[in-house]
C-alpha positions as a printed NumPy array, in Angstrom:
array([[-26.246,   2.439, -23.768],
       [-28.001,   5.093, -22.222],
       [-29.612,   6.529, -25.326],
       [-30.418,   2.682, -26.323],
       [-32.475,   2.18 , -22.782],
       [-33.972,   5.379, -23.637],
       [-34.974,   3.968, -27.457],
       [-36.243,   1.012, -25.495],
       [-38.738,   3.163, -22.866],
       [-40.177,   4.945, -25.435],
       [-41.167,   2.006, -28.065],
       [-38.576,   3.472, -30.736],
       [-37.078,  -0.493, -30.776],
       [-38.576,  -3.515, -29.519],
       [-35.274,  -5.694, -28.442],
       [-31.95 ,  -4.471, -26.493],
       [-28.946,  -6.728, -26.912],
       [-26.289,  -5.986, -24.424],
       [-23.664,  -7.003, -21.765],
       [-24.644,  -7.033, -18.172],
       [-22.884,  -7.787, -14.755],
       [-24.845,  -9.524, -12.215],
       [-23.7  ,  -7.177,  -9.579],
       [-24.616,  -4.382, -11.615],
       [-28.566,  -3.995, -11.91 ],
       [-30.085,  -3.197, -15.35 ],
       [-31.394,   0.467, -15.589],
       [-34.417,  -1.148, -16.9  ],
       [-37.134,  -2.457, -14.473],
       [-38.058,  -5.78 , -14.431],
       [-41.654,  -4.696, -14.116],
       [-41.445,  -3.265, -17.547],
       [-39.112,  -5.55 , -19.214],
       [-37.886,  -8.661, -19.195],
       [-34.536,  -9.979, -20.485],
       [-32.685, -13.557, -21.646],
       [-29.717, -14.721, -21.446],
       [-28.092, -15.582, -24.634],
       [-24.619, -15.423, -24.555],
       [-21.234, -14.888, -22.523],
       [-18.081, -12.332, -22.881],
       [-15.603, -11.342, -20.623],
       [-13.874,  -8.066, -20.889],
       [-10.14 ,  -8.391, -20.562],
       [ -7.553,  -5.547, -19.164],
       [ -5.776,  -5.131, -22.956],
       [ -2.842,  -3.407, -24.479],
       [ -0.916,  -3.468, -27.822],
       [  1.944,  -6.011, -27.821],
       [  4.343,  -2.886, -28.531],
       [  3.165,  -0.788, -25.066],
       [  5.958,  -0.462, -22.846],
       [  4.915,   0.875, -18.898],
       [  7.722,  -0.158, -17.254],
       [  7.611,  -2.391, -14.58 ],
       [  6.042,  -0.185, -12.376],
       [  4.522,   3.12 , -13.785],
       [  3.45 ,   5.798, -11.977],
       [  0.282,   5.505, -13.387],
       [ -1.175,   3.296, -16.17 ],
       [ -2.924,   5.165, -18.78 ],
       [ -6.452,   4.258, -18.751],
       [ -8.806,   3.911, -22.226],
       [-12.32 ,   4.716, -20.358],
       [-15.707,   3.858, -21.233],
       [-18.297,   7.17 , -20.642],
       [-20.59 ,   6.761, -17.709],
       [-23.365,   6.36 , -20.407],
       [-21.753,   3.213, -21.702],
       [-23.765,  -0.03 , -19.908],
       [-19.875,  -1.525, -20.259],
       [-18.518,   1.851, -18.341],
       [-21.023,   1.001, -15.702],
       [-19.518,  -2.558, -15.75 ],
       [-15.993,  -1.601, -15.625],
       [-16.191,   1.891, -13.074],
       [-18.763,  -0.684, -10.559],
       [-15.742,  -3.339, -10.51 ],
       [-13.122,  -1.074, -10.062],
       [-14.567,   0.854,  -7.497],
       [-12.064,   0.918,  -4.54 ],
       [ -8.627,  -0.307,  -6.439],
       [ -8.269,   2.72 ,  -8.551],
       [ -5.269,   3.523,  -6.446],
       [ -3.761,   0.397,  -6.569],
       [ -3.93 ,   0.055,  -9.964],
       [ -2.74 ,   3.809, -10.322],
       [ -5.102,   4.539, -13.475],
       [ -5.056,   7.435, -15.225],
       [ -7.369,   8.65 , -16.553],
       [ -6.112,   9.206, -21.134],
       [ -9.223,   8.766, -23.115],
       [-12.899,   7.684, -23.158],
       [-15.57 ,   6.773, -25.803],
       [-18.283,   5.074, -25.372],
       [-17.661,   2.595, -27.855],
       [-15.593,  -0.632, -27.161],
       [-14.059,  -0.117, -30.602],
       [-13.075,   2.977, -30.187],
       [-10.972,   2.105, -27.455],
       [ -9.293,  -0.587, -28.712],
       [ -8.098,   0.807, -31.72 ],
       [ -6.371,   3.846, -28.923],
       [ -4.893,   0.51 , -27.57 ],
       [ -3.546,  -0.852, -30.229],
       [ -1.825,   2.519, -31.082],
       [ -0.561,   1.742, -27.608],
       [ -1.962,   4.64 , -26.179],
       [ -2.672,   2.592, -22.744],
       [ -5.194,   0.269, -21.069],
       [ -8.388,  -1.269, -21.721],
       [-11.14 ,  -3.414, -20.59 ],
       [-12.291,  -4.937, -23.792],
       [-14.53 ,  -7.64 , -24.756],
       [-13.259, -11.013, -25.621],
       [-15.278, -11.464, -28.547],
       [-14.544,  -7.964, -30.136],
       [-10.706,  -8.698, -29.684],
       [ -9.989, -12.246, -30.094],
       [ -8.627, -11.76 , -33.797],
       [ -5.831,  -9.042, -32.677],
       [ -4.887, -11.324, -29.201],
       [ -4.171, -14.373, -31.167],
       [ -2.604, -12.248, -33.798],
       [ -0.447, -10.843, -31.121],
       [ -1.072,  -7.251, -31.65 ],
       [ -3.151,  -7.307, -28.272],
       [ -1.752,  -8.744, -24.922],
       [ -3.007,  -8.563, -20.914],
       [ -1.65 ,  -5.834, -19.544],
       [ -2.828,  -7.284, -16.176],
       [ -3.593, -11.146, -15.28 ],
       [ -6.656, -12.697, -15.19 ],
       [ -7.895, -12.057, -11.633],
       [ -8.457,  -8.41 , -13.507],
       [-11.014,  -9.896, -15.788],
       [-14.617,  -9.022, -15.712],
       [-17.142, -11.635, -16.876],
       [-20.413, -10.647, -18.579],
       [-23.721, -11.793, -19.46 ],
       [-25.158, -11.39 , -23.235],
       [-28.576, -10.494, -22.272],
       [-31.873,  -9.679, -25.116],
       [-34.297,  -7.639, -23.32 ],
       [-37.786,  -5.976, -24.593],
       [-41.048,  -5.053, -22.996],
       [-43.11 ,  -7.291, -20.994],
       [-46.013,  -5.504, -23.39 ],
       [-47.187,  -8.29 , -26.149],
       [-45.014,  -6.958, -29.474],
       [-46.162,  -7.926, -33.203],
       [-46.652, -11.215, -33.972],
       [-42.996, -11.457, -35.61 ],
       [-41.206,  -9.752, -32.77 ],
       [-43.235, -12.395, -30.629],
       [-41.859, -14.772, -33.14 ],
       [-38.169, -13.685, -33.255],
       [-38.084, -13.744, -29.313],
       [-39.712, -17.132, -29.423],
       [-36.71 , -17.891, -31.582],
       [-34.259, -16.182, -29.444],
       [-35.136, -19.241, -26.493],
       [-37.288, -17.459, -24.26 ],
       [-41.36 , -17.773, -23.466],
       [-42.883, -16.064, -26.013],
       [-45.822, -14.886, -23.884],
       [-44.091, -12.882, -21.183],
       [-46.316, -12.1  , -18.173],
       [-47.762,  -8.809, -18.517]])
Protein backbone atom coordinates (compact mmCIF):
# COMPACT_ATOMS: atom_id res chain seq x y z
CA UNK A 1 0.00 0.00 0.00
CA UNK A 2 2.71 2.11 0.85
CA UNK A 3 4.44 2.12 -2.51
CA UNK A 4 0.73 2.61 -4.08
CA UNK A 5 0.22 6.03 -1.84
CA UNK A 6 3.58 6.83 -2.99
CA UNK A 7 2.46 6.13 -6.97
CA UNK A 8 -0.48 8.28 -6.01
CA UNK A 9 1.74 11.56 -4.55
CA UNK A 10 3.77 11.63 -7.33
CA UNK A 11 1.06 11.52 -10.37
CA UNK A 12 2.44 7.94 -11.51
CA UNK A 13 -1.63 6.80 -11.23
CA UNK A 14 -4.57 8.85 -11.01
CA UNK A 15 -7.08 6.48 -8.80
CA UNK A 16 -6.25 4.29 -5.50
CA UNK A 17 -8.73 1.53 -4.76
CA UNK A 18 -8.34 0.20 -1.32
CA UNK A 19 -9.72 -0.93 2.12
CA UNK A 20 -9.85 1.53 4.92
CA UNK A 21 -10.93 1.49 8.68
CA UNK A 22 -12.63 4.46 9.96
CA UNK A 23 -10.53 4.46 13.02
CA UNK A 24 -7.56 4.24 11.03
CA UNK A 25 -6.82 7.63 9.09
CA UNK A 26 -5.72 7.44 5.41
CA UNK A 27 -1.95 8.31 4.94
CA UNK A 28 -3.23 10.54 2.31
CA UNK A 29 -4.43 14.11 3.20
CA UNK A 30 -7.66 15.13 2.56
CA UNK A 31 -6.29 18.44 1.37
CA UNK A 32 -4.71 16.67 -1.50
CA UNK A 33 -7.09 13.97 -2.17
CA UNK A 34 -10.29 13.04 -1.88
CA UNK A 35 -11.82 9.54 -1.70
CA UNK A 36 -15.48 7.56 -2.24
CA UNK A 37 -16.90 5.05 -0.87
CA UNK A 38 -17.73 2.24 -3.09
CA UNK A 39 -17.87 -0.85 -1.50
CA UNK A 40 -17.73 -3.02 1.83
CA UNK A 41 -15.44 -6.14 3.10
CA UNK A 42 -14.78 -7.43 6.28
CA UNK A 43 -11.66 -9.27 7.07
CA UNK A 44 -12.31 -12.46 8.95
CA UNK A 45 -9.78 -14.32 11.57
CA UNK A 46 -9.32 -17.60 8.97
CA UNK A 47 -7.77 -20.99 9.03
CA UNK A 48 -7.82 -24.18 6.86
CA UNK A 49 -10.59 -26.61 7.89
CA UNK A 50 -7.65 -29.24 8.55
CA UNK A 51 -5.65 -26.77 11.33
CA UNK A 52 -5.67 -28.32 14.56
CA UNK A 53 -4.46 -25.73 17.76
CA UNK A 54 -5.81 -27.47 20.37
CA UNK A 55 -8.17 -26.07 22.53
CA UNK A 56 -5.95 -23.82 24.01
CA UNK A 57 -2.46 -23.25 22.37
CA UNK A 58 0.20 -21.64 23.75
CA UNK A 59 0.25 -19.40 21.08
CA UNK A 60 -1.68 -19.20 17.77
CA UNK A 61 0.47 -18.87 14.83
CA UNK A 62 -0.14 -15.65 13.24
CA UNK A 63 -0.10 -15.04 9.08
CA UNK A 64 0.90 -11.12 9.29
CA UNK A 65 0.38 -8.42 6.97
CA UNK A 66 3.87 -6.01 6.65
CA UNK A 67 3.50 -2.64 8.25
CA UNK A 68 3.48 -1.32 4.60
CA UNK A 69 0.28 -3.16 3.87
CA UNK A 70 -2.87 -0.40 4.33
CA UNK A 71 -4.67 -3.96 5.58
CA UNK A 72 -1.53 -4.52 8.17
CA UNK A 73 -2.30 -1.07 9.38
CA UNK A 74 -5.96 -2.25 9.69
CA UNK A 75 -5.32 -5.40 11.41
CA UNK A 76 -1.96 -4.29 13.91
CA UNK A 77 -4.43 -0.74 14.83
CA UNK A 78 -7.34 -3.29 15.96
CA UNK A 79 -5.33 -5.57 17.69
CA UNK A 80 -3.42 -3.25 19.53
CA UNK A 81 -3.72 -4.20 23.27
CA UNK A 82 -5.14 -8.05 22.96
CA UNK A 83 -2.04 -9.46 21.48
CA UNK A 84 -1.61 -11.27 24.73
CA UNK A 85 -4.84 -12.51 25.01
CA UNK A 86 -4.99 -13.83 21.87
CA UNK A 87 -1.34 -15.25 22.38
CA UNK A 88 -0.25 -14.56 18.59
CA UNK A 89 2.72 -15.52 17.28
CA UNK A 90 4.20 -14.10 15.19
CA UNK A 91 4.88 -17.26 11.67
CA UNK A 92 4.81 -15.32 8.51
CA UNK A 93 4.05 -11.98 6.78
CA UNK A 94 3.51 -10.70 3.17
CA UNK A 95 2.03 -7.99 2.24
CA UNK A 96 -0.36 -9.50 0.07
CA UNK A 97 -3.78 -10.88 1.32
CA UNK A 98 -3.22 -13.79 -1.06
CA UNK A 99 -0.25 -14.66 0.00
CA UNK A 100 -1.44 -15.30 3.29
CA UNK A 101 -4.20 -17.21 2.67
CA UNK A 102 -2.75 -19.68 0.61
CA UNK A 103 -0.02 -20.16 4.12
CA UNK A 104 -3.54 -20.72 5.69
CA UNK A 105 -4.87 -23.02 3.78
CA UNK A 106 -1.62 -25.12 4.05
CA UNK A 107 -2.68 -24.68 7.64
CA UNK A 108 0.25 -22.96 8.56
CA UNK A 109 -1.91 -20.70 11.16
CA UNK A 110 -4.09 -17.58 11.38
CA UNK A 111 -5.32 -14.92 9.27
CA UNK A 112 -7.27 -11.84 8.91
CA UNK A 113 -8.53 -12.13 5.41
CA UNK A 114 -10.97 -10.40 3.35
CA UNK A 115 -14.39 -11.74 2.84
CA UNK A 116 -14.52 -11.19 -0.70
CA UNK A 117 -11.01 -12.73 -1.51
CA UNK A 118 -12.09 -15.94 0.50
CA UNK A 119 -15.66 -16.57 0.15
CA UNK A 120 -15.10 -19.44 -2.54
CA UNK A 121 -12.69 -21.60 -0.10
CA UNK A 122 -15.23 -20.80 3.24
CA UNK A 123 -18.22 -22.15 1.53
CA UNK A 124 -16.10 -24.82 0.03
CA UNK A 125 -15.03 -25.65 3.48
CA UNK A 126 -11.37 -25.52 3.04
CA UNK A 127 -11.43 -22.17 5.16
CA UNK A 128 -13.15 -21.88 8.65
CA UNK A 129 -13.07 -19.00 11.72
CA UNK A 130 -10.55 -19.76 13.77
CA UNK A 131 -12.06 -17.15 16.15
CA UNK A 132 -15.89 -15.86 16.30
CA UNK A 133 -17.18 -12.99 14.92
CA UNK A 134 -16.62 -10.35 17.63
CA UNK A 135 -12.84 -10.87 16.01
CA UNK A 136 -13.99 -9.50 12.73
CA UNK A 137 -12.81 -6.28 11.31
CA UNK A 138 -15.14 -4.38 8.95
CA UNK A 139 -13.79 -2.25 6.08
CA UNK A 140 -14.60 0.39 3.76
CA UNK A 141 -13.88 0.00 -0.21
CA UNK A 142 -12.75 3.44 -0.76
CA UNK A 143 -11.51 5.10 -4.67
CA UNK A 144 -9.37 7.96 -3.94
CA UNK A 145 -7.35 10.44 -6.46
CA UNK A 146 -6.24 14.02 -6.36
CA UNK A 147 -8.39 16.86 -5.65
CA UNK A 148 -6.24 18.32 -8.91
CA UNK A 149 -8.77 18.31 -12.13
CA UNK A 150 -7.45 14.83 -14.05
CA UNK A 151 -8.13 14.28 -17.98
CA UNK A 152 -11.32 14.55 -19.16
CA UNK A 153 -11.78 10.57 -19.06
CA UNK A 154 -10.39 10.12 -15.59
CA UNK A 155 -12.96 13.02 -14.78
CA UNK A 156 -15.31 10.81 -16.63
CA UNK A 157 -14.53 7.39 -15.04
CA UNK A 158 -14.81 9.05 -11.47
CA UNK A 159 -18.03 10.64 -12.56
CA UNK A 160 -18.93 7.04 -13.26
CA UNK A 161 -17.55 5.69 -10.14
CA UNK A 162 -20.67 7.94 -8.13
CA UNK A 163 -18.83 10.75 -6.91
CA UNK A 164 -18.84 14.77 -7.99
CA UNK A 165 -16.88 14.93 -10.79
CA UNK A 166 -15.57 18.44 -10.06
CA UNK A 167 -13.86 17.96 -6.72
CA UNK A 168 -13.05 21.24 -4.92
CA UNK A 169 -9.64 22.21 -5.58
Amino acid sequence: MAVCEQMLIHDQVQFLLYHRHPEVPPLLTPDQFTSEKVGEDVLVPLTSASTNFGTYPAALPYLAYTHESGLGRIVAHRLRGKEDYLQLKPLFSSHLAAVLMSMALESKGVGWLPKSLTEQEILDGRLVRALDESWDIPLEIHLTRPRAILSQSAEEFWGRAGSDPQPST
